[in-house]
mmCIF file of C-alpha atoms in Angstrom:
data_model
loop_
_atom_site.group_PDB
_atom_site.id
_atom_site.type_symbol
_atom_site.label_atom_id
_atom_site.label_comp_id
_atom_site.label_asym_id
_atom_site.label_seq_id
_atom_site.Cartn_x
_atom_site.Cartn_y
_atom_site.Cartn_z
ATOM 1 C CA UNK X 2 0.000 0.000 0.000
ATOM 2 C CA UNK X 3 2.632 2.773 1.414
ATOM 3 C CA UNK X 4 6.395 2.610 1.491
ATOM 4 C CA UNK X 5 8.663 4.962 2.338
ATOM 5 C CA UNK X 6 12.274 4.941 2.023
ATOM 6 C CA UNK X 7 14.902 7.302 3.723
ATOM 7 C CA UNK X 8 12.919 10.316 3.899
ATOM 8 C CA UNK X 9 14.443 13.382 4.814
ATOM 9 C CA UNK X 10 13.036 17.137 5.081
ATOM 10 C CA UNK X 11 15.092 20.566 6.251
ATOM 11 C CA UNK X 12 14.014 24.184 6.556
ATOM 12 C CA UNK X 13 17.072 26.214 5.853
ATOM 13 C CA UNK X 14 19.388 24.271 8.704
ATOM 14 C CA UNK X 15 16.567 22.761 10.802
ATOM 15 C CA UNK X 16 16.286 19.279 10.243
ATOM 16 C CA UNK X 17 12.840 18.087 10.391
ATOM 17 C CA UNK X 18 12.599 14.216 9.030
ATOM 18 C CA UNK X 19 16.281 12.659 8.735
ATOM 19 C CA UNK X 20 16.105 9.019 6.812
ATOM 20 C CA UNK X 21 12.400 7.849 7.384
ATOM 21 C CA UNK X 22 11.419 4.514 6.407
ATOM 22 C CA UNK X 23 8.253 2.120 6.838
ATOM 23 C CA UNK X 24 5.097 0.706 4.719
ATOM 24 C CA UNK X 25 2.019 0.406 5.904
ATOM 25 C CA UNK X 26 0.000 -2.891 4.334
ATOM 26 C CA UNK X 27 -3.560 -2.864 2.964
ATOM 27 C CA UNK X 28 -6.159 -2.057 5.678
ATOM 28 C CA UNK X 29 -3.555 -1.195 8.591
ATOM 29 C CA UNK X 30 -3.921 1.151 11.583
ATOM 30 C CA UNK X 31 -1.014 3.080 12.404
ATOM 31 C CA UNK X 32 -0.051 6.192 14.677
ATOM 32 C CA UNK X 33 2.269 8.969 14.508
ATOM 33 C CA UNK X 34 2.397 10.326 18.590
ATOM 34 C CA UNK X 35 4.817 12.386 19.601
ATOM 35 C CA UNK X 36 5.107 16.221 21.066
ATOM 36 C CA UNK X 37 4.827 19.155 18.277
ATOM 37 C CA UNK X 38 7.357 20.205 16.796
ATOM 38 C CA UNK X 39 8.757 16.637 15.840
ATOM 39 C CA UNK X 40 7.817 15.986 11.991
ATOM 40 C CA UNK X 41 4.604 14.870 12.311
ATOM 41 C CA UNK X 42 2.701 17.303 9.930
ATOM 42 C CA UNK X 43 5.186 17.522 8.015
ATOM 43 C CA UNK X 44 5.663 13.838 7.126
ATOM 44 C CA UNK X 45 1.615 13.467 6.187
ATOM 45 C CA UNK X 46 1.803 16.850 4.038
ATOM 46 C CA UNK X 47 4.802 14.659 2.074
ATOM 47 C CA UNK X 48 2.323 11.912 1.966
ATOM 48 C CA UNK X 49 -0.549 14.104 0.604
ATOM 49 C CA UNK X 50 1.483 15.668 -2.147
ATOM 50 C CA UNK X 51 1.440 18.809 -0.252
ATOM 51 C CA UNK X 52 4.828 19.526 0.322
ATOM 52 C CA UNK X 53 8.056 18.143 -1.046
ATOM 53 C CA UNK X 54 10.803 15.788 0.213
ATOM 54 C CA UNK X 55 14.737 16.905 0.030
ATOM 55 C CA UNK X 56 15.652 13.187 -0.109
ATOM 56 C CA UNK X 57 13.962 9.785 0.080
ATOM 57 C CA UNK X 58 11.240 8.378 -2.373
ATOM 58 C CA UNK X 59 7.403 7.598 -1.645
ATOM 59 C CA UNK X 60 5.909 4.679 -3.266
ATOM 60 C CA UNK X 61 1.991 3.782 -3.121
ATOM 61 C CA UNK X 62 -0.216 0.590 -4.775
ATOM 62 C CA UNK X 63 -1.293 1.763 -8.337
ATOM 63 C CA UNK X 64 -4.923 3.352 -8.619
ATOM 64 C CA UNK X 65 -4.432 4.391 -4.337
ATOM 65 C CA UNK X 66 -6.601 6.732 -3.521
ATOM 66 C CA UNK X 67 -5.805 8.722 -0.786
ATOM 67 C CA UNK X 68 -7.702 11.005 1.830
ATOM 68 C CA UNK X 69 -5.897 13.408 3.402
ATOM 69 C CA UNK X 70 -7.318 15.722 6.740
ATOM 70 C CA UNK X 71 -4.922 18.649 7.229
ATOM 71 C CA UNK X 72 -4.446 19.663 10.963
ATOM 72 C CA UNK X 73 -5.388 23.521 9.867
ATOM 73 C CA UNK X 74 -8.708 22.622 7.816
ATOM 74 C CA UNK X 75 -9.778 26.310 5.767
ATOM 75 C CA UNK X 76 -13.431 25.740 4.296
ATOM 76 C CA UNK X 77 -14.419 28.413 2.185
ATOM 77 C CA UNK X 78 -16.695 30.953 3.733
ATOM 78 C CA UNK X 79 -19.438 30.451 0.497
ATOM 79 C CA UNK X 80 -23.306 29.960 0.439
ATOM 80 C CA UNK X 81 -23.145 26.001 0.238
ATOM 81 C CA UNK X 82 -24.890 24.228 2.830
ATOM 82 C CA UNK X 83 -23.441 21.561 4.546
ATOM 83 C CA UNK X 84 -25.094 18.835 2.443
ATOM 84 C CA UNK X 85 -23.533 20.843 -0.202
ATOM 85 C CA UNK X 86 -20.296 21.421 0.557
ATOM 86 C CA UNK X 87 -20.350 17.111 1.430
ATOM 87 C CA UNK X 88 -21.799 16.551 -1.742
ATOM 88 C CA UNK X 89 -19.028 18.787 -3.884
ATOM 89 C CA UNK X 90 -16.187 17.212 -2.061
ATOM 90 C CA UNK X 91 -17.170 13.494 -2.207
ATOM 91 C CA UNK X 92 -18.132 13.718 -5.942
ATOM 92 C CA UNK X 93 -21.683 12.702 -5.688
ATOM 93 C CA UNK X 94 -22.682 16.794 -6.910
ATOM 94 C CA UNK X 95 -20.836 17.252 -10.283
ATOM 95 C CA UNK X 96 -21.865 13.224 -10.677
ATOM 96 C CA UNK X 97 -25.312 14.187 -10.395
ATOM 97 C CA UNK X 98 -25.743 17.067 -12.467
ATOM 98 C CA UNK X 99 -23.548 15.491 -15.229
ATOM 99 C CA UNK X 100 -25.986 12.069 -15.099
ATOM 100 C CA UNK X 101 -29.145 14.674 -15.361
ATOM 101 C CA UNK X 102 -27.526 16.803 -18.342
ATOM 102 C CA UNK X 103 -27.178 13.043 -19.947
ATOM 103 C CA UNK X 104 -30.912 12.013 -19.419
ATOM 104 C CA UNK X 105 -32.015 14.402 -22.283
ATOM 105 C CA UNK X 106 -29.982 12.307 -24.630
ATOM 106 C CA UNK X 107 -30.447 8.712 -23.902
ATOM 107 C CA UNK X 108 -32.157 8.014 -27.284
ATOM 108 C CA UNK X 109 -27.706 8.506 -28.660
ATOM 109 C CA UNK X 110 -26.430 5.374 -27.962
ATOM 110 C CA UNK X 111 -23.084 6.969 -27.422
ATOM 111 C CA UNK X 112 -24.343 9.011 -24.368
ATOM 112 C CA UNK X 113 -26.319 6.221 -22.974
ATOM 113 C CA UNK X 114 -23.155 4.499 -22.844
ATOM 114 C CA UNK X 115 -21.278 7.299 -20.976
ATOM 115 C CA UNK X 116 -24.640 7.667 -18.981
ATOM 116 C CA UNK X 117 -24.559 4.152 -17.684
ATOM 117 C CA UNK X 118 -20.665 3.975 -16.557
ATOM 118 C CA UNK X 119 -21.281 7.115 -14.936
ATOM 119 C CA UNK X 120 -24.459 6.094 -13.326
ATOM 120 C CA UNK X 121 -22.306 3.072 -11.901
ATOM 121 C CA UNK X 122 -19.821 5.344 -10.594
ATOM 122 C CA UNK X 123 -22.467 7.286 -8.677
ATOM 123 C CA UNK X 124 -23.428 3.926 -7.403
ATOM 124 C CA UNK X 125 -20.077 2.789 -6.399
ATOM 125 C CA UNK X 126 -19.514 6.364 -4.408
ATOM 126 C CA UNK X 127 -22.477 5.763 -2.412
ATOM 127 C CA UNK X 128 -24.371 8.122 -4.282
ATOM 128 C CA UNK X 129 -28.037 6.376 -4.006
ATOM 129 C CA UNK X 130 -27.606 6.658 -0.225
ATOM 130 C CA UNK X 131 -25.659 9.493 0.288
ATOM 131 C CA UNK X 132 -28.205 11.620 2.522
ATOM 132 C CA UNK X 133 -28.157 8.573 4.798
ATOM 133 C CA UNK X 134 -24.375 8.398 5.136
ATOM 134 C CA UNK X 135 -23.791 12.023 5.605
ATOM 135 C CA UNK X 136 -26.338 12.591 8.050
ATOM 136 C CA UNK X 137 -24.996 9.075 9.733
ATOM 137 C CA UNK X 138 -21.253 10.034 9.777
ATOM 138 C CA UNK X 139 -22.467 13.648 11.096
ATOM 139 C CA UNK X 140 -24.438 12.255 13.831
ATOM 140 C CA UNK X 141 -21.408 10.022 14.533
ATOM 141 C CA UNK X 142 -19.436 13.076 14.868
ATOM 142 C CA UNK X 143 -21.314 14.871 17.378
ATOM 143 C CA UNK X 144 -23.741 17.226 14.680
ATOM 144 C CA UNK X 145 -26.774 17.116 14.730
ATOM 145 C CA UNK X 146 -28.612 15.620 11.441
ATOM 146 C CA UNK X 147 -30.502 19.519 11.127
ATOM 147 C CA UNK X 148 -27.289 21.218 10.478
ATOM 148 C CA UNK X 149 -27.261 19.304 7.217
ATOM 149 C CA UNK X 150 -29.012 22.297 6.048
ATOM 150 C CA UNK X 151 -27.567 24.923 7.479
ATOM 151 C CA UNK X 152 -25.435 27.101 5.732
ATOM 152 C CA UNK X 153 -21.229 26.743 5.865
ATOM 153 C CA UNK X 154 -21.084 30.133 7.422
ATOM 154 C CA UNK X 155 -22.989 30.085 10.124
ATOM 155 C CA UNK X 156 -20.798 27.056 11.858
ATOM 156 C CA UNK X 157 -18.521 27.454 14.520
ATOM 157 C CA UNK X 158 -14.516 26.831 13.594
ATOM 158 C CA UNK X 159 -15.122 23.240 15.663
ATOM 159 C CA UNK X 160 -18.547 22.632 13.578
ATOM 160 C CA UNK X 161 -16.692 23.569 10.171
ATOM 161 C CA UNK X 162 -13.552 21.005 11.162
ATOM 162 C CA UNK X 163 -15.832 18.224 11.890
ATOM 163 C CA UNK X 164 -17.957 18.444 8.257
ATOM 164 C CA UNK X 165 -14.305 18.696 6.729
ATOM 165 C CA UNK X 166 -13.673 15.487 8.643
ATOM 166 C CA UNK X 167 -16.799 14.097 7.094
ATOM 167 C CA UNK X 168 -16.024 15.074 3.749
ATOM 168 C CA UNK X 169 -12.901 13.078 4.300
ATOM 169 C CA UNK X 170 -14.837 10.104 5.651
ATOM 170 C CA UNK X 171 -17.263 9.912 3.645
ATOM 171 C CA UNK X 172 -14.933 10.122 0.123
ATOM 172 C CA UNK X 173 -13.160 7.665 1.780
ATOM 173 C CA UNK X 174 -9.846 5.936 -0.253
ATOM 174 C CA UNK X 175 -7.152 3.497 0.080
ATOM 175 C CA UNK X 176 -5.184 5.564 2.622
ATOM 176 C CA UNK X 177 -6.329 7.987 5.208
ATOM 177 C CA UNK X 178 -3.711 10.631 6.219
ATOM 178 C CA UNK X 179 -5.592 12.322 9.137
ATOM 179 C CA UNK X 180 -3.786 14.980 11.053
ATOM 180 C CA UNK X 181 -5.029 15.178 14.556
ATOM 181 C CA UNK X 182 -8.495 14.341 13.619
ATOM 182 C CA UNK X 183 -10.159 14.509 17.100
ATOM 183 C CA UNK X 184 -9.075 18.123 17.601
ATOM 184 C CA UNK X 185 -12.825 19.431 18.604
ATOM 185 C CA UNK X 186 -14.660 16.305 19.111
ATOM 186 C CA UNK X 187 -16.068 15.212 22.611
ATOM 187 C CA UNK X 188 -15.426 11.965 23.947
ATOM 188 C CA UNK X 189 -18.607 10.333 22.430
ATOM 189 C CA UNK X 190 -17.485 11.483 18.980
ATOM 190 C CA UNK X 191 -13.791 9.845 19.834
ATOM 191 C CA UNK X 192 -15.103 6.591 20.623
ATOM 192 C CA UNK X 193 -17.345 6.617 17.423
ATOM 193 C CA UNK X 194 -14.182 7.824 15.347
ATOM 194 C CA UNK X 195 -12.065 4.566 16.692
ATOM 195 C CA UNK X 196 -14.945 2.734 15.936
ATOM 196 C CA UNK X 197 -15.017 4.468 12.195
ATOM 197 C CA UNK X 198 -11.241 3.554 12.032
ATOM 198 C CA UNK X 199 -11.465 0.061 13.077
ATOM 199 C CA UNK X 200 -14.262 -1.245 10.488
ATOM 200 C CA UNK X 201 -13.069 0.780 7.681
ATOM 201 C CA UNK X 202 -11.004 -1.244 4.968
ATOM 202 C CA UNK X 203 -9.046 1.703 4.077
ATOM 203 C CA UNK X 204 -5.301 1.540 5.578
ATOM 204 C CA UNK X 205 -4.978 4.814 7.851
ATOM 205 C CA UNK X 206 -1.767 6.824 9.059
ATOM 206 C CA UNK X 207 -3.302 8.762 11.840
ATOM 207 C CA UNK X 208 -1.453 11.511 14.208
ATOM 208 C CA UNK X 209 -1.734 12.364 17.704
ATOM 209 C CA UNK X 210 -0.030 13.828 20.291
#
């Protein structure tokens, strides 16, 4: 699924990663703990594409796809609702209007075609259910299923980290980078998260202090 081989990351002369290695197999749990400071965030930005190496090389399984929660999370202050903004990020949006702009044409055989594999992908994303999910995964998280209507903007900083965290869940992937993702949630909301972690096939590289 993941290896990495002698990793290494500076700032100017402030050595940040020296000579990382590990892999992480399909479907396994694993931890980064340690104080700040230490690499941490830096190592899953590498991981995510965000941020370059200076040395080292990354490998992943082909066709990975990987969800990454940053440990700042910055959703844009628009007029999306929460349903929305989940919608937008997991796919299941631009899916749907593309699949309604396609039923006007089914009679062309070549957009049937293109209507039916995307129609499948819809399915495969969870897209038939998706209402369901979020409000599940929301609930799970400590919001109540109401907000799912409620406008980005009006959420608190702790409301607006939690739907990112549900965007990220409910995308879902291969590999889940998630940077301190129980920054804002209460107890109940941990426990459901381990919970989350434990049953989900998707191999996860989680940090914590």
């Amino acid at each position: 699924m993941l290896t990495v081989r002698h990793l290494s990351k500076a700032y100017l002369d402030n050595t940040i990663l020296s000579d990382i290695s590990f892999s992480l197999g399909n479907g396994k749990k694993a931890a980064l703990v340690g104080p700040n400071g230490v690499g941490k965030t830096t190592l899953l930005r590498i991981l995510a594409g965000q941020e370059s190496s200076d040395h080292g090389s990354i490998e992943v399984s082909h066709n990975c796809r990987i969800g990454y929660l940053p440990q700042e999370i910055a959703i844009a202050d628009v007029g999306m609702t929460v349903e929305e903004y989940l919608r937008t990020v997991t796919d299941i949006g631009p899916l749907e209007q593309k699949l309604q702009t396609l039923a006007e044409h089914l009679t062309d055989s070549e957009q049937a075609k293109v209507y039916a594999e995307l129609e499948e992908e819809y399915r495969r994303k969870g897209g038939y259910d998706s209402v369901y999910r979020m409000e599940k995964i929301l609930r799970g998280l400590g919001i109540e299923s109401a907000a799912i209507d409620r406008k980005i903007r009006t959420l608190s900083g702790g409301q607006k980290t939690k739907v990112a965290l549900a965007g990220v869940l409910l995308k879902g992937g291969d590999l889940l980078l998630l940077d301190e993702p129980t920054n804002n949630l209460d107890l109940v909301a941990v426990i459901w998260l381990e919970r989350f972690i434990q049953d989900t096939k998707a191999a996860c590289l989680i940090v914590s202090h």
